[in-house]
Amino acid sequence: MAGEKVTILTKDNFEQEVLNSDNVVMVDFWAPWCGPCRAVGPIIDELAEEYDGKAKVAKLNVDDEGEVTEKFRIMNIPTIMVFKNGEVVEKLIGARSKSELASAIDKHL
């Protein structure tokens, strides 16, 4: 099934899954009503499969998780952030190509 490697984030697991992770973590801040987000979704699913074991790929629904969205000052979606050692090391706003997203992970591995 597509997307089964993607970690679904909530305010309850964000700290554990992202901030305390030993791996590089890419987080897609998205919403179901956002057209560009829906375009990026399948790419995020593919990256989750391809980077399984090397980096974590996760999604956070901004409508459901306002607390986390506010903490990271997400104003536009999709916003894709790469975290390493609990810190934001990369921030991409807007729909991006698979190669752009993959290189954002690669440079922090």
Coordinates of C-alpha atoms in Angstrom, one line a residue:
M1 CA 0.0 0.0 0.0
A2 CA 1.3 3.4 -0.9
G3 CA 2.3 5.7 2.0
E4 CA 2.6 3.0 4.6
K5 CA 6.2 4.1 5.4
V6 CA 5.1 7.7 6.0
T7 CA 4.8 8.6 9.7
I8 CA 1.7 10.6 10.5
L9 CA 2.5 13.3 13.0
T10 CA 0.3 14.8 15.7
K11 CA 1.1 17.1 18.6
D12 CA 1.3 14.0 20.8
N13 CA 4.1 12.2 18.8
F14 CA 5.9 15.2 17.2
E15 CA 8.6 15.5 19.8
Q16 CA 9.3 11.8 19.9
E17 CA 9.1 11.2 16.1
V18 CA 10.9 14.4 15.0
L19 CA 12.7 16.3 17.6
N20 CA 14.1 13.3 19.5
S21 CA 14.8 11.3 16.3
D22 CA 18.3 10.1 15.6
N23 CA 17.5 10.2 11.9
V24 CA 17.1 13.0 9.5
V25 CA 13.3 13.7 9.3
M26 CA 11.4 15.3 6.5
V27 CA 8.1 16.7 7.5
D28 CA 5.4 17.7 5.0
F29 CA 3.0 20.3 6.5
W30 CA -0.1 19.9 4.4
A31 CA -3.9 20.0 4.3
P32 CA -6.5 17.9 2.4
W33 CA -8.0 21.0 0.7
C34 CA -4.7 22.3 -0.6
G35 CA -4.2 21.4 -4.3
P36 CA -0.4 21.7 -4.4
C37 CA -0.3 19.6 -1.2
R38 CA -2.2 16.8 -3.0
A39 CA 0.3 17.1 -5.8
V40 CA 3.3 16.6 -3.4
G41 CA 1.6 13.8 -1.4
P42 CA 2.5 10.9 -3.8
I43 CA 6.1 12.2 -3.9
I44 CA 6.3 12.2 -0.1
D45 CA 5.0 8.6 -0.1
E46 CA 7.7 7.6 -2.7
L47 CA 10.4 9.2 -0.7
A48 CA 9.3 7.5 2.5
E49 CA 9.7 4.1 0.7
E50 CA 13.1 5.0 -0.8
Y51 CA 14.6 6.5 2.3
D52 CA 13.2 3.8 4.7
G53 CA 16.0 3.0 7.1
K54 CA 18.0 6.1 6.2
A55 CA 15.7 9.0 6.9
K56 CA 12.2 9.4 8.3
V57 CA 9.5 11.0 6.1
A58 CA 6.4 12.3 7.8
K59 CA 3.2 14.3 7.2
L60 CA 1.4 16.7 9.5
N61 CA -2.1 17.9 8.7
V62 CA -2.1 21.6 9.6
D63 CA -5.9 21.6 10.1
D64 CA -5.7 18.9 12.7
E65 CA -2.5 20.0 14.4
G66 CA -2.7 23.8 14.9
E67 CA -0.5 23.8 17.9
V68 CA 2.5 22.3 16.0
T69 CA 1.7 24.5 13.0
E70 CA 1.9 27.6 15.1
K71 CA 5.1 26.6 16.8
F72 CA 6.9 26.3 13.5
R73 CA 5.1 29.4 12.1
I74 CA 3.7 27.6 9.1
M75 CA 2.0 30.3 7.0
N76 CA 1.9 28.7 3.6
I77 CA 1.4 25.0 2.6
P78 CA 2.8 22.8 1.5
T79 CA 5.8 23.6 3.7
I80 CA 8.4 20.9 3.9
M81 CA 11.0 21.0 6.7
V82 CA 14.0 18.8 7.2
F83 CA 15.0 18.2 10.8
K84 CA 18.3 16.9 12.1
N85 CA 19.1 16.5 15.7
G86 CA 15.8 18.2 16.6
E87 CA 16.7 21.4 14.6
V88 CA 15.2 22.7 11.3
V89 CA 18.1 22.4 8.8
E90 CA 16.0 23.0 5.6
K91 CA 12.7 24.7 4.8
L92 CA 11.0 24.5 1.4
I93 CA 7.8 26.3 0.7
G94 CA 5.5 25.3 -2.1
A95 CA 5.3 22.3 -4.3
R96 CA 8.7 20.9 -5.2
S97 CA 9.9 18.2 -7.5
K98 CA 11.0 14.8 -6.2
S99 CA 14.6 15.5 -7.0
E100 CA 14.5 18.8 -5.1
L101 CA 13.0 17.0 -2.1
A102 CA 15.4 14.1 -2.3
S103 CA 18.4 16.5 -2.4
A104 CA 17.1 18.3 0.7
I105 CA 17.3 15.0 2.5
D106 CA 20.6 13.8 1.0
K107 CA 22.6 16.8 2.0
H108 CA 21.8 16.2 5.7
L109 CA 22.4 12.4 5.8

